JSON list of C-alpha atoms and ligand atoms in Angstrom, two decimals:
[
{"chain": "P", "resi": 1, "resn": "UNK", "atom": "CA", "xyz": [-7.85, 13.29, 23.29]},
{"chain": "P", "resi": 2, "resn": "UNK", "atom": "CA", "xyz": [-7.70, 14.77, 19.83]},
{"chain": "P", "resi": 3, "resn": "UNK", "atom": "CA", "xyz": [-4.74, 13.53, 17.86]},
{"chain": "P", "resi": 4, "resn": "UNK", "atom": "CA", "xyz": [-3.29, 14.06, 14.41]},
{"chain": "P", "resi": 5, "resn": "UNK", "atom": "CA", "xyz": [-1.18, 11.35, 12.76]},
{"chain": "P", "resi": 6, "resn": "UNK", "atom": "CA", "xyz": [1.27, 12.97, 10.41]},
{"chain": "P", "resi": 7, "resn": "UNK", "atom": "CA", "xyz": [3.71, 11.24, 8.08]},
{"chain": "P", "resi": 8, "resn": "UNK", "atom": "CA", "xyz": [4.38, 10.52, 4.42]},
{"chain": "P", "resi": 9, "resn": "UNK", "atom": "CA", "xyz": [2.30, 8.01, 2.46]},
{"chain": "P", "resi": 10, "resn": "UNK", "atom": "CA", "xyz": [3.45, 4.53, 3.46]},
{"chain": "P", "resi": 11, "resn": "UNK", "atom": "CA", "xyz": [4.54, 5.59, 6.95]},
{"chain": "P", "resi": 12, "resn": "UNK", "atom": "CA", "xyz": [1.96, 3.26, 8.48]},
{"chain": "P", "resi": 13, "resn": "UNK", "atom": "CA", "xyz": [-0.56, 5.90, 9.56]},
{"chain": "P", "resi": 14, "resn": "UNK", "atom": "CA", "xyz": [-3.57, 3.68, 8.90]},
{"chain": "P", "resi": 15, "resn": "UNK", "atom": "CA", "xyz": [-2.15, 0.71, 10.80]},
{"chain": "P", "resi": 16, "resn": "UNK", "atom": "CA", "xyz": [-1.08, 2.88, 13.74]},
{"chain": "P", "resi": 17, "resn": "UNK", "atom": "CA", "xyz": [-4.41, 4.70, 13.78]},
{"chain": "P", "resi": 18, "resn": "UNK", "atom": "CA", "xyz": [-6.17, 1.36, 14.12]},
{"chain": "P", "resi": 19, "resn": "UNK", "atom": "CA", "xyz": [-3.92, 0.29, 17.03]},
{"chain": "P", "resi": 20, "resn": "UNK", "atom": "CA", "xyz": [-4.37, 3.61, 18.83]},
{"chain": "P", "resi": 21, "resn": "UNK", "atom": "CA", "xyz": [-8.13, 3.83, 18.38]},
{"chain": "P", "resi": 22, "resn": "UNK", "atom": "CA", "xyz": [-8.58, 0.34, 19.83]},
{"chain": "P", "resi": 23, "resn": "UNK", "atom": "CA", "xyz": [-6.30, 1.10, 22.78]},
{"chain": "P", "resi": 24, "resn": "UNK", "atom": "CA", "xyz": [-7.51, 4.60, 23.63]},
{"chain": "P", "resi": 25, "resn": "UNK", "atom": "CA", "xyz": [-11.14, 4.16, 22.50]},
{"chain": "P", "resi": 26, "resn": "UNK", "atom": "CA", "xyz": [-11.07, 7.01, 20.03]},
{"chain": "P", "resi": 27, "resn": "UNK", "atom": "CA", "xyz": [-12.90, 7.54, 16.75]},
{"chain": "P", "resi": 28, "resn": "UNK", "atom": "CA", "xyz": [-10.73, 6.87, 13.68]},
{"chain": "P", "resi": 29, "resn": "UNK", "atom": "CA", "xyz": [-11.14, 9.50, 11.01]},
{"chain": "P", "resi": 30, "resn": "UNK", "atom": "CA", "xyz": [-9.33, 8.67, 7.78]},
{"chain": "P", "resi": 31, "resn": "UNK", "atom": "CA", "xyz": [-10.04, 11.17, 5.03]},
{"chain": "P", "resi": 32, "resn": "UNK", "atom": "CA", "xyz": [-8.52, 8.80, 2.43]},
{"chain": "P", "resi": 33, "resn": "UNK", "atom": "CA", "xyz": [-10.95, 6.08, 3.50]},
{"chain": "P", "resi": 34, "resn": "UNK", "atom": "CA", "xyz": [-13.90, 8.50, 3.52]},
{"chain": "P", "resi": 35, "resn": "UNK", "atom": "CA", "xyz": [-13.00, 9.68, 0.03]},
{"chain": "P", "resi": 36, "resn": "UNK", "atom": "CA", "xyz": [-12.59, 6.13, -1.31]},
{"chain": "P", "resi": 37, "resn": "UNK", "atom": "CA", "xyz": [-16.04, 5.28, 0.11]},
{"chain": "P", "resi": 38, "resn": "UNK", "atom": "CA", "xyz": [-17.47, 8.41, -1.51]},
{"chain": "P", "resi": 39, "resn": "UNK", "atom": "CA", "xyz": [-15.99, 7.33, -4.86]},
{"chain": "P", "resi": 40, "resn": "UNK", "atom": "CA", "xyz": [-17.41, 3.81, -4.52]},
{"chain": "P", "resi": 41, "resn": "UNK", "atom": "CA", "xyz": [-20.84, 5.27, -3.70]},
{"chain": "P", "resi": 42, "resn": "UNK", "atom": "CA", "xyz": [-20.56, 7.78, -6.56]},
{"chain": "P", "resi": 43, "resn": "UNK", "atom": "CA", "xyz": [-21.54, 10.69, -4.30]},
{"chain": "P", "resi": 44, "resn": "UNK", "atom": "CA", "xyz": [-20.99, 14.31, -5.30]},
{"chain": "P", "resi": 45, "resn": "UNK", "atom": "CA", "xyz": [-17.84, 14.41, -3.11]},
{"chain": "P", "resi": 46, "resn": "UNK", "atom": "CA", "xyz": [-16.60, 11.19, -4.69]},
{"chain": "P", "resi": 47, "resn": "UNK", "atom": "CA", "xyz": [-17.05, 12.58, -8.19]},
{"chain": "P", "resi": 48, "resn": "UNK", "atom": "CA", "xyz": [-15.11, 15.72, -7.24]},
{"chain": "P", "resi": 49, "resn": "UNK", "atom": "CA", "xyz": [-12.30, 13.73, -5.61]},
{"chain": "P", "resi": 50, "resn": "UNK", "atom": "CA", "xyz": [-11.70, 10.84, -8.02]},
{"chain": "P", "resi": 51, "resn": "UNK", "atom": "CA", "xyz": [-9.53, 12.48, -10.68]},
{"chain": "P", "resi": 52, "resn": "UNK", "atom": "CA", "xyz": [-7.23, 14.05, -8.06]},
{"chain": "P", "resi": 53, "resn": "UNK", "atom": "CA", "xyz": [-6.79, 10.81, -6.14]},
{"chain": "P", "resi": 54, "resn": "UNK", "atom": "CA", "xyz": [-6.05, 8.78, -9.28]},
{"chain": "P", "resi": 55, "resn": "UNK", "atom": "CA", "xyz": [-3.15, 11.11, -10.06]},
{"chain": "P", "resi": 56, "resn": "UNK", "atom": "CA", "xyz": [-1.80, 11.11, -6.51]},
{"chain": "P", "resi": 57, "resn": "UNK", "atom": "CA", "xyz": [-2.76, 14.76, -6.06]},
{"chain": "P", "resi": 58, "resn": "UNK", "atom": "CA", "xyz": [-4.57, 16.30, -3.13]},
{"chain": "P", "resi": 59, "resn": "UNK", "atom": "CA", "xyz": [-8.32, 16.73, -3.25]},
{"chain": "P", "resi": 60, "resn": "UNK", "atom": "CA", "xyz": [-9.21, 20.46, -3.01]},
{"chain": "P", "resi": 61, "resn": "UNK", "atom": "CA", "xyz": [-9.17, 21.85, 0.52]},
{"chain": "P", "resi": 62, "resn": "UNK", "atom": "CA", "xyz": [-12.81, 22.97, 0.54]},
{"chain": "P", "resi": 63, "resn": "UNK", "atom": "CA", "xyz": [-14.04, 19.45, -0.32]},
{"chain": "P", "resi": 64, "resn": "UNK", "atom": "CA", "xyz": [-11.99, 17.75, 2.41]},
{"chain": "P", "resi": 65, "resn": "UNK", "atom": "CA", "xyz": [-12.61, 20.41, 5.06]},
{"chain": "P", "resi": 66, "resn": "UNK", "atom": "CA", "xyz": [-16.39, 20.11, 4.54]},
{"chain": "P", "resi": 67, "resn": "UNK", "atom": "CA", "xyz": [-16.14, 16.33, 4.86]},
{"chain": "P", "resi": 68, "resn": "UNK", "atom": "CA", "xyz": [-14.18, 16.50, 8.12]},
{"chain": "P", "resi": 69, "resn": "UNK", "atom": "CA", "xyz": [-16.32, 19.28, 9.57]},
{"chain": "P", "resi": 70, "resn": "UNK", "atom": "CA", "xyz": [-19.42, 17.12, 9.12]},
{"chain": "P", "resi": 71, "resn": "UNK", "atom": "CA", "xyz": [-17.72, 13.96, 10.43]},
{"chain": "P", "resi": 72, "resn": "UNK", "atom": "CA", "xyz": [-16.51, 15.65, 13.64]},
{"chain": "P", "resi": 73, "resn": "UNK", "atom": "CA", "xyz": [-20.11, 16.41, 14.58]},
{"chain": "P", "resi": 74, "resn": "UNK", "atom": "CA", "xyz": [-20.99, 12.73, 14.82]},
{"chain": "P", "resi": 75, "resn": "UNK", "atom": "CA", "xyz": [-21.54, 11.38, 18.36]},
{"chain": "P", "resi": 76, "resn": "UNK", "atom": "CA", "xyz": [-18.58, 8.96, 18.33]},
{"chain": "P", "resi": 77, "resn": "UNK", "atom": "CA", "xyz": [-16.22, 11.95, 18.14]},
{"chain": "P", "resi": 78, "resn": "UNK", "atom": "CA", "xyz": [-17.32, 13.23, 21.55]},
{"chain": "P", "resi": 79, "resn": "UNK", "atom": "CA", "xyz": [-14.78, 11.07, 23.40]},
{"chain": "P", "resi": 80, "resn": "UNK", "atom": "CA", "xyz": [-11.91, 12.12, 21.17]},
{"chain": "P", "resi": 81, "resn": "UNK", "atom": "CA", "xyz": [-10.56, 11.07, 17.82]},
{"chain": "P", "resi": 82, "resn": "UNK", "atom": "CA", "xyz": [-7.53, 10.44, 15.73]},
{"chain": "P", "resi": 83, "resn": "UNK", "atom": "CA", "xyz": [-7.16, 12.21, 12.41]},
{"chain": "P", "resi": 84, "resn": "UNK", "atom": "CA", "xyz": [-5.38, 10.01, 9.87]},
{"chain": "P", "resi": 85, "resn": "UNK", "atom": "CA", "xyz": [-4.49, 11.87, 6.68]},
{"chain": "P", "resi": 86, "resn": "UNK", "atom": "CA", "xyz": [-5.96, 15.21, 7.73]},
{"chain": "P", "resi": 87, "resn": "UNK", "atom": "CA", "xyz": [-4.81, 17.99, 7.70]},
{"chain": "P", "resi": 88, "resn": "UNK", "atom": "CA", "xyz": [-2.57, 17.73, 4.65]},
{"chain": "P", "resi": 89, "resn": "UNK", "atom": "CA", "xyz": [-2.13, 21.44, 3.92]},
{"chain": "P", "resi": 90, "resn": "UNK", "atom": "CA", "xyz": [-1.63, 24.56, 6.02]},
{"chain": "P", "resi": 91, "resn": "UNK", "atom": "CA", "xyz": [-5.07, 25.79, 4.87]},
{"chain": "P", "resi": 92, "resn": "UNK", "atom": "CA", "xyz": [-6.64, 22.60, 6.25]},
{"chain": "P", "resi": 93, "resn": "UNK", "atom": "CA", "xyz": [-4.74, 23.01, 9.54]},
{"chain": "P", "resi": 94, "resn": "UNK", "atom": "CA", "xyz": [-5.97, 26.59, 9.83]},
{"chain": "P", "resi": 95, "resn": "UNK", "atom": "CA", "xyz": [-9.54, 25.46, 9.17]},
{"chain": "P", "resi": 96, "resn": "UNK", "atom": "CA", "xyz": [-9.17, 22.75, 11.83]},
{"chain": "P", "resi": 97, "resn": "UNK", "atom": "CA", "xyz": [-7.96, 25.40, 14.31]},
{"chain": "P", "resi": 98, "resn": "UNK", "atom": "CA", "xyz": [-11.29, 27.17, 13.93]},
{"chain": "P", "resi": 99, "resn": "UNK", "atom": "CA", "xyz": [-13.17, 23.93, 14.76]},
{"chain": "P", "resi": 100, "resn": "UNK", "atom": "CA", "xyz": [-11.20, 22.47, 17.68]},
{"chain": "P", "resi": 101, "resn": "UNK", "atom": "CA", "xyz": [-7.95, 22.35, 19.67]},
{"chain": "P", "resi": 102, "resn": "UNK", "atom": "CA", "xyz": [-5.62, 19.42, 18.97]},
{"chain": "P", "resi": 103, "resn": "UNK", "atom": "CA", "xyz": [-3.77, 17.81, 21.91]},
{"chain": "P", "resi": 104, "resn": "UNK", "atom": "CA", "xyz": [-0.96, 16.00, 20.11]},
{"chain": "P", "resi": 105, "resn": "UNK", "atom": "CA", "xyz": [0.55, 15.52, 16.68]},
{"chain": "P", "resi": 106, "resn": "UNK", "atom": "CA", "xyz": [2.40, 12.24, 16.13]},
{"chain": "P", "resi": 107, "resn": "UNK", "atom": "CA", "xyz": [4.98, 12.74, 13.37]},
{"chain": "P", "resi": 108, "resn": "UNK", "atom": "CA", "xyz": [6.07, 9.40, 11.89]},
{"chain": "P", "resi": 109, "resn": "UNK", "atom": "CA", "xyz": [9.50, 9.71, 10.26]},
{"chain": "P", "resi": 110, "resn": "UNK", "atom": "CA", "xyz": [11.09, 7.39, 7.73]},
{"chain": "P", "resi": 111, "resn": "UNK", "atom": "CA", "xyz": [13.24, 7.65, 4.60]},
{"chain": "P", "resi": 112, "resn": "UNK", "atom": "CA", "xyz": [11.82, 7.55, 1.05]},
{"chain": "P", "resi": 113, "resn": "UNK", "atom": "CA", "xyz": [13.29, 4.18, 0.05]},
{"chain": "P", "resi": 114, "resn": "UNK", "atom": "CA", "xyz": [11.29, 2.52, 2.86]},
{"chain": "P", "resi": 115, "resn": "UNK", "atom": "CA", "xyz": [8.14, 4.27, 1.68]},
{"chain": "P", "resi": 116, "resn": "UNK", "atom": "CA", "xyz": [8.39, 3.24, -1.96]},
{"chain": "P", "resi": 117, "resn": "UNK", "atom": "CA", "xyz": [9.08, -0.37, -0.97]},
{"chain": "P", "resi": 118, "resn": "UNK", "atom": "CA", "xyz": [6.15, -0.41, 1.45]},
{"chain": "P", "resi": 119, "resn": "UNK", "atom": "CA", "xyz": [3.64, 1.22, -0.86]},
{"chain": "P", "resi": 120, "resn": "UNK", "atom": "CA", "xyz": [4.46, -0.87, -3.91]},
{"chain": "P", "resi": 121, "resn": "UNK", "atom": "CA", "xyz": [4.13, -4.07, -1.85]},
{"chain": "P", "resi": 122, "resn": "UNK", "atom": "CA", "xyz": [0.98, -2.97, -0.06]},
{"chain": "P", "resi": 123, "resn": "UNK", "atom": "CA", "xyz": [-2.27, -4.90, -0.46]},
{"chain": "P", "resi": 124, "resn": "UNK", "atom": "CA", "xyz": [-5.46, -3.70, 1.21]},
{"chain": "P", "resi": 125, "resn": "UNK", "atom": "CA", "xyz": [-8.64, -5.35, 2.32]},
{"chain": "P", "resi": 126, "resn": "UNK", "atom": "CA", "xyz": [-11.61, -3.59, 0.70]},
{"chain": "P", "resi": 127, "resn": "UNK", "atom": "CA", "xyz": [-13.82, -4.65, 3.62]},
{"chain": "P", "resi": 128, "resn": "UNK", "atom": "CA", "xyz": [-11.85, -3.75, 6.78]},
{"chain": "P", "resi": 129, "resn": "UNK", "atom": "CA", "xyz": [-9.28, -1.44, 5.07]},
{"chain": "P", "resi": 130, "resn": "UNK", "atom": "CA", "xyz": [-6.38, -3.18, 6.85]},
{"chain": "P", "resi": 131, "resn": "UNK", "atom": "CA", "xyz": [-3.10, -3.11, 4.94]},
{"chain": "P", "resi": 132, "resn": "UNK", "atom": "CA", "xyz": [-0.67, -5.98, 4.48]},
{"chain": "P", "resi": 133, "resn": "UNK", "atom": "CA", "xyz": [2.71, -6.28, 2.76]},
{"chain": "P", "resi": 134, "resn": "UNK", "atom": "CA", "xyz": [3.05, -8.99, 0.09]},
{"chain": "P", "resi": 135, "resn": "UNK", "atom": "CA", "xyz": [6.17, -10.34, 1.76]},
{"chain": "P", "resi": 136, "resn": "UNK", "atom": "CA", "xyz": [4.29, -11.06, 4.98]},
{"chain": "P", "resi": 137, "resn": "UNK", "atom": "CA", "xyz": [1.33, -12.65, 3.20]},
{"chain": "P", "resi": 138, "resn": "UNK", "atom": "CA", "xyz": [3.34, -15.72, 2.09]},
{"chain": "P", "resi": 139, "resn": "UNK", "atom": "CA", "xyz": [1.37, -15.99, -1.13]},
{"chain": "P", "resi": 140, "resn": "UNK", "atom": "CA", "xyz": [-2.05, -15.48, 0.51]},
{"chain": "P", "resi": 141, "resn": "UNK", "atom": "CA", "xyz": [-4.43, -13.34, -1.55]},
{"chain": "P", "resi": 142, "resn": "UNK", "atom": "CA", "xyz": [-7.22, -12.89, 0.98]},
{"chain": "P", "resi": 143, "resn": "UNK", "atom": "CA", "xyz": [-7.57, -10.85, 4.18]},
{"chain": "P", "resi": 144, "resn": "UNK", "atom": "CA", "xyz": [-6.40, -12.95, 7.18]},
{"chain": "P", "resi": 145, "resn": "UNK", "atom": "CA", "xyz": [-9.11, -11.20, 9.20]},
{"chain": "P", "resi": 146, "resn": "UNK", "atom": "CA", "xyz": [-12.27, -11.48, 7.11]},
{"chain": "P", "resi": 147, "resn": "UNK", "atom": "CA", "xyz": [-11.35, -13.51, 4.02]},
{"chain": "P", "resi": 148, "resn": "UNK", "atom": "CA", "xyz": [-12.04, -10.76, 1.47]},
{"chain": "P", "resi": 149, "resn": "UNK", "atom": "CA", "xyz": [-9.85, -10.74, -1.64]},
{"chain": "P", "resi": 150, "resn": "UNK", "atom": "CA", "xyz": [-7.01, -8.24, -1.13]},
{"chain": "P", "resi": 151, "resn": "UNK", "atom": "CA", "xyz": [-6.50, -5.52, -3.73]},
{"chain": "P", "resi": 152, "resn": "UNK", "atom": "CA", "xyz": [-3.75, -3.11, -4.71]},
{"chain": "P", "resi": 153, "resn": "UNK", "atom": "CA", "xyz": [-4.78, 0.53, -4.36]},
{"chain": "P", "resi": 154, "resn": "UNK", "atom": "CA", "xyz": [-4.77, 2.34, -7.71]},
{"chain": "P", "resi": 155, "resn": "UNK", "atom": "CA", "xyz": [-2.62, 5.10, -6.26]},
{"chain": "P", "resi": 156, "resn": "UNK", "atom": "CA", "xyz": [0.01, 2.56, -5.11]},
{"chain": "P", "resi": 157, "resn": "UNK", "atom": "CA", "xyz": [1.39, 2.27, -8.65]},
{"chain": "P", "resi": 158, "resn": "UNK", "atom": "CA", "xyz": [5.09, 3.35, -8.85]},
{"chain": "P", "resi": 159, "resn": "UNK", "atom": "CA", "xyz": [4.33, 6.43, -10.99]},
{"chain": "P", "resi": 160, "resn": "UNK", "atom": "CA", "xyz": [1.63, 7.67, -8.62]},
{"chain": "P", "resi": 161, "resn": "UNK", "atom": "CA", "xyz": [3.72, 6.90, -5.53]},
{"chain": "P", "resi": 162, "resn": "UNK", "atom": "CA", "xyz": [6.36, 9.37, -6.78]},
{"chain": "P", "resi": 163, "resn": "UNK", "atom": "CA", "xyz": [3.85, 12.15, -7.19]},
{"chain": "P", "resi": 164, "resn": "UNK", "atom": "CA", "xyz": [2.28, 11.43, -3.77]},
{"chain": "P", "resi": 165, "resn": "UNK", "atom": "CA", "xyz": [5.69, 11.74, -2.10]},
{"chain": "P", "resi": 166, "resn": "UNK", "atom": "CA", "xyz": [6.38, 15.00, -3.92]},
{"chain": "P", "resi": 167, "resn": "UNK", "atom": "CA", "xyz": [3.00, 16.37, -2.83]},
{"chain": "P", "resi": 168, "resn": "UNK", "atom": "CA", "xyz": [3.75, 15.30, 0.75]},
{"chain": "P", "resi": 169, "resn": "UNK", "atom": "CA", "xyz": [7.05, 17.21, 0.91]},
{"chain": "P", "resi": 170, "resn": "UNK", "atom": "CA", "xyz": [5.61, 20.29, -0.79]},
{"chain": "P", "resi": 171, "resn": "UNK", "atom": "CA", "xyz": [2.24, 20.59, 0.89]},
{"chain": "P", "resi": 172, "resn": "UNK", "atom": "CA", "xyz": [2.10, 18.46, 4.05]},
{"chain": "P", "resi": 173, "resn": "UNK", "atom": "CA", "xyz": [5.61, 18.48, 5.54]},
{"chain": "P", "resi": 174, "resn": "UNK", "atom": "CA", "xyz": [5.30, 22.24, 6.35]},
{"chain": "P", "resi": 175, "resn": "UNK", "atom": "CA", "xyz": [2.69, 21.20, 8.93]},
{"chain": "P", "resi": 176, "resn": "UNK", "atom": "CA", "xyz": [5.46, 19.84, 11.14]},
{"chain": "P", "resi": 177, "resn": "UNK", "atom": "CA", "xyz": [6.76, 23.39, 11.69]},
{"chain": "P", "resi": 178, "resn": "UNK", "atom": "CA", "xyz": [3.18, 24.68, 12.00]},
{"chain": "P", "resi": 179, "resn": "UNK", "atom": "CA", "xyz": [2.47, 22.33, 14.93]},
{"chain": "P", "resi": 180, "resn": "UNK", "atom": "CA", "xyz": [5.99, 22.59, 16.39]},
{"chain": "P", "resi": 181, "resn": "UNK", "atom": "CA", "xyz": [5.24, 26.26, 16.91]},
{"chain": "P", "resi": 182, "resn": "UNK", "atom": "CA", "xyz": [2.32, 25.14, 19.10]},
{"chain": "P", "resi": 183, "resn": "UNK", "atom": "CA", "xyz": [4.63, 22.73, 21.01]},
{"chain": "P", "resi": 184, "resn": "UNK", "atom": "CA", "xyz": [2.50, 19.62, 20.39]},
{"chain": "P", "resi": 185, "resn": "UNK", "atom": "CA", "xyz": [4.66, 17.52, 18.01]},
{"chain": "P", "resi": 186, "resn": "UNK", "atom": "CA", "xyz": [5.89, 14.07, 19.09]},
{"chain": "P", "resi": 187, "resn": "UNK", "atom": "CA", "xyz": [8.34, 12.57, 16.58]},
{"chain": "P", "resi": 188, "resn": "UNK", "atom": "CA", "xyz": [8.58, 8.78, 16.31]},
{"chain": "P", "resi": 189, "resn": "UNK", "atom": "CA", "xyz": [10.76, 6.44, 14.23]},
{"chain": "P", "resi": 190, "resn": "UNK", "atom": "CA", "xyz": [8.57, 4.82, 11.57]},
{"chain": "P", "resi": 191, "resn": "UNK", "atom": "CA", "xyz": [11.20, 2.29, 10.48]},
{"chain": "P", "resi": 192, "resn": "UNK", "atom": "CA", "xyz": [10.48, 0.15, 13.55]},
{"chain": "P", "resi": 193, "resn": "UNK", "atom": "CA", "xyz": [8.33, -3.00, 13.53]},
{"chain": "P", "resi": 194, "resn": "UNK", "atom": "CA", "xyz": [4.72, -1.80, 13.61]},
{"chain": "P", "resi": 195, "resn": "UNK", "atom": "CA", "xyz": [3.97, -3.22, 17.06]},
{"chain": "P", "resi": 196, "resn": "UNK", "atom": "CA", "xyz": [7.06, -1.54, 18.56]},
{"chain": "P", "resi": 197, "resn": "UNK", "atom": "CA", "xyz": [6.10, 1.72, 16.88]},
{"chain": "P", "resi": 198, "resn": "UNK", "atom": "CA", "xyz": [2.60, 1.30, 18.32]},
{"chain": "P", "resi": 199, "resn": "UNK", "atom": "CA", "xyz": [4.07, 1.04, 21.83]},
{"chain": "P", "resi": 200, "resn": "UNK", "atom": "CA", "xyz": [6.21, 4.15, 21.25]},
{"chain": "P", "resi": 201, "resn": "UNK", "atom": "CA", "xyz": [3.17, 6.12, 20.13]},
{"chain": "P", "resi": 202, "resn": "UNK", "atom": "CA", "xyz": [1.12, 4.86, 23.08]},
{"chain": "P", "resi": 203, "resn": "UNK", "atom": "CA", "xyz": [3.89, 6.03, 25.47]},
{"chain": "P", "resi": 204, "resn": "UNK", "atom": "CA", "xyz": [3.88, 9.48, 23.87]},
{"chain": "P", "resi": 205, "resn": "UNK", "atom": "CA", "xyz": [0.09, 9.69, 24.18]},
{"chain": "P", "resi": 206, "resn": "UNK", "atom": "CA", "xyz": [-0.02, 8.51, 27.80]},
{"chain": "P", "resi": 207, "resn": "UNK", "atom": "CA", "xyz": [2.19, 11.47, 28.64]},
{"chain": "P", "resi": 208, "resn": "UNK", "atom": "CA", "xyz": [-0.36, 13.79, 27.01]},
{"chain": "P", "resi": 209, "resn": "UNK", "atom": "CA", "xyz": [-3.49, 12.23, 28.56]},
{"chain": "L", "resi": 301, "resn": "AMP", "atom": "P1", "xyz": [-4.60, 8.20, 2.14]},
{"chain": "L", "resi": 301, "resn": "AMP", "atom": "O1", "xyz": [-5.52, 7.04, 2.20]},
{"chain": "L", "resi": 301, "resn": "AMP", "atom": "O2", "xyz": [-4.55, 9.01, 3.39]},
{"chain": "L", "resi": 301, "resn": "AMP", "atom": "O3", "xyz": [-3.23, 7.83, 1.62]},
{"chain": "L", "resi": 301, "resn": "AMP", "atom": "O4", "xyz": [-5.21, 9.21, 1.02]},
{"chain": "L", "resi": 301, "resn": "AMP", "atom": "C1", "xyz": [-5.37, 8.80, -0.32]},
{"chain": "L", "resi": 301, "resn": "AMP", "atom": "C2", "xyz": [-5.62, 10.01, -1.20]},
{"chain": "L", "resi": 301, "resn": "AMP", "atom": "O5", "xyz": [-6.82, 10.68, -0.78]},
{"chain": "L", "resi": 301, "resn": "AMP", "atom": "C3", "xyz": [-4.55, 11.09, -1.18]},
{"chain": "L", "resi": 301, "resn": "AMP", "atom": "O6", "xyz": [-3.46, 10.80, -2.04]},
{"chain": "L", "resi": 301, "resn": "AMP", "atom": "C4", "xyz": [-5.34, 12.31, -1.63]},
{"chain": "L", "resi": 301, "resn": "AMP", "atom": "O7", "xyz": [-5.57, 12.29, -3.03]},
{"chain": "L", "resi": 301, "resn": "AMP", "atom": "C5", "xyz": [-6.68, 12.08, -0.94]},
{"chain": "L", "resi": 301, "resn": "AMP", "atom": "N1", "xyz": [-6.73, 12.70, 0.40]},
{"chain": "L", "resi": 301, "resn": "AMP", "atom": "C6", "xyz": [-6.82, 12.07, 1.59]},
{"chain": "L", "resi": 301, "resn": "AMP", "atom": "N2", "xyz": [-6.82, 12.94, 2.60]},
{"chain": "L", "resi": 301, "resn": "AMP", "atom": "C7", "xyz": [-6.71, 14.18, 2.04]},
{"chain": "L", "resi": 301, "resn": "AMP", "atom": "C8", "xyz": [-6.63, 15.49, 2.56]},
{"chain": "L", "resi": 301, "resn": "AMP", "atom": "N3", "xyz": [-6.65, 15.74, 3.88]},
{"chain": "L", "resi": 301, "resn": "AMP", "atom": "N4", "xyz": [-6.53, 16.52, 1.67]},
{"chain": "L", "resi": 301, "resn": "AMP", "atom": "C9", "xyz": [-6.51, 16.30, 0.34]},
{"chain": "L", "resi": 301, "resn": "AMP", "atom": "N5", "xyz": [-6.56, 15.09, -0.21]},
{"chain": "L", "resi": 301, "resn": "AMP", "atom": "C10", "xyz": [-6.66, 14.01, 0.63]}
]
């Protein structure tokens, strides 16, 4: 199965991608995570991407497409994968069409006020990349899974959140119509508790399998 997870920033794509990859034994491809690793390692891609990411803007299509193209050739992608955060523009979707055929697009819907609240309260583990909300951490400052000190992503600042949402509606939301035309979109309600949402997504995917 080759799946795309679509939805605005803060919709829970990363969390859902982790649940789905464990359940369906797929490779998890998060372009955001790949880019953050590239920045940490100061690679050429990281240097190109950093200034865009800091401002909440999209990294240029050619940089991200090259990254994904290379990643999809790795052996763990042979049994299927889930794309989390890619494609984010119609140009990226068109490039992906030349590489492979996607089986399903999961479109996670939720209103903006949920997103702002989630993103501003989000803390991430720099080791396992899991996200947590401050309210559920009960004052804890370390990852419940591996003990690493949780951090706030630089692009989760209120000012940057606004520009990320704007970019989503301008550049990424048109992909819903793009994939609807192919008849492969499955819309789900992202306001639900994450485990319930995970079950909904699994049901949608079982029907595709
Ligand atoms: P994410 O972790 O998916 O929220 O992505 C964090 C940031 O990485 C985004 O705000 C963009 O700056 C950049 N990014 C991730 N995926 C893409 C993509 N497919 N195209 C362009 N920029 C991306």
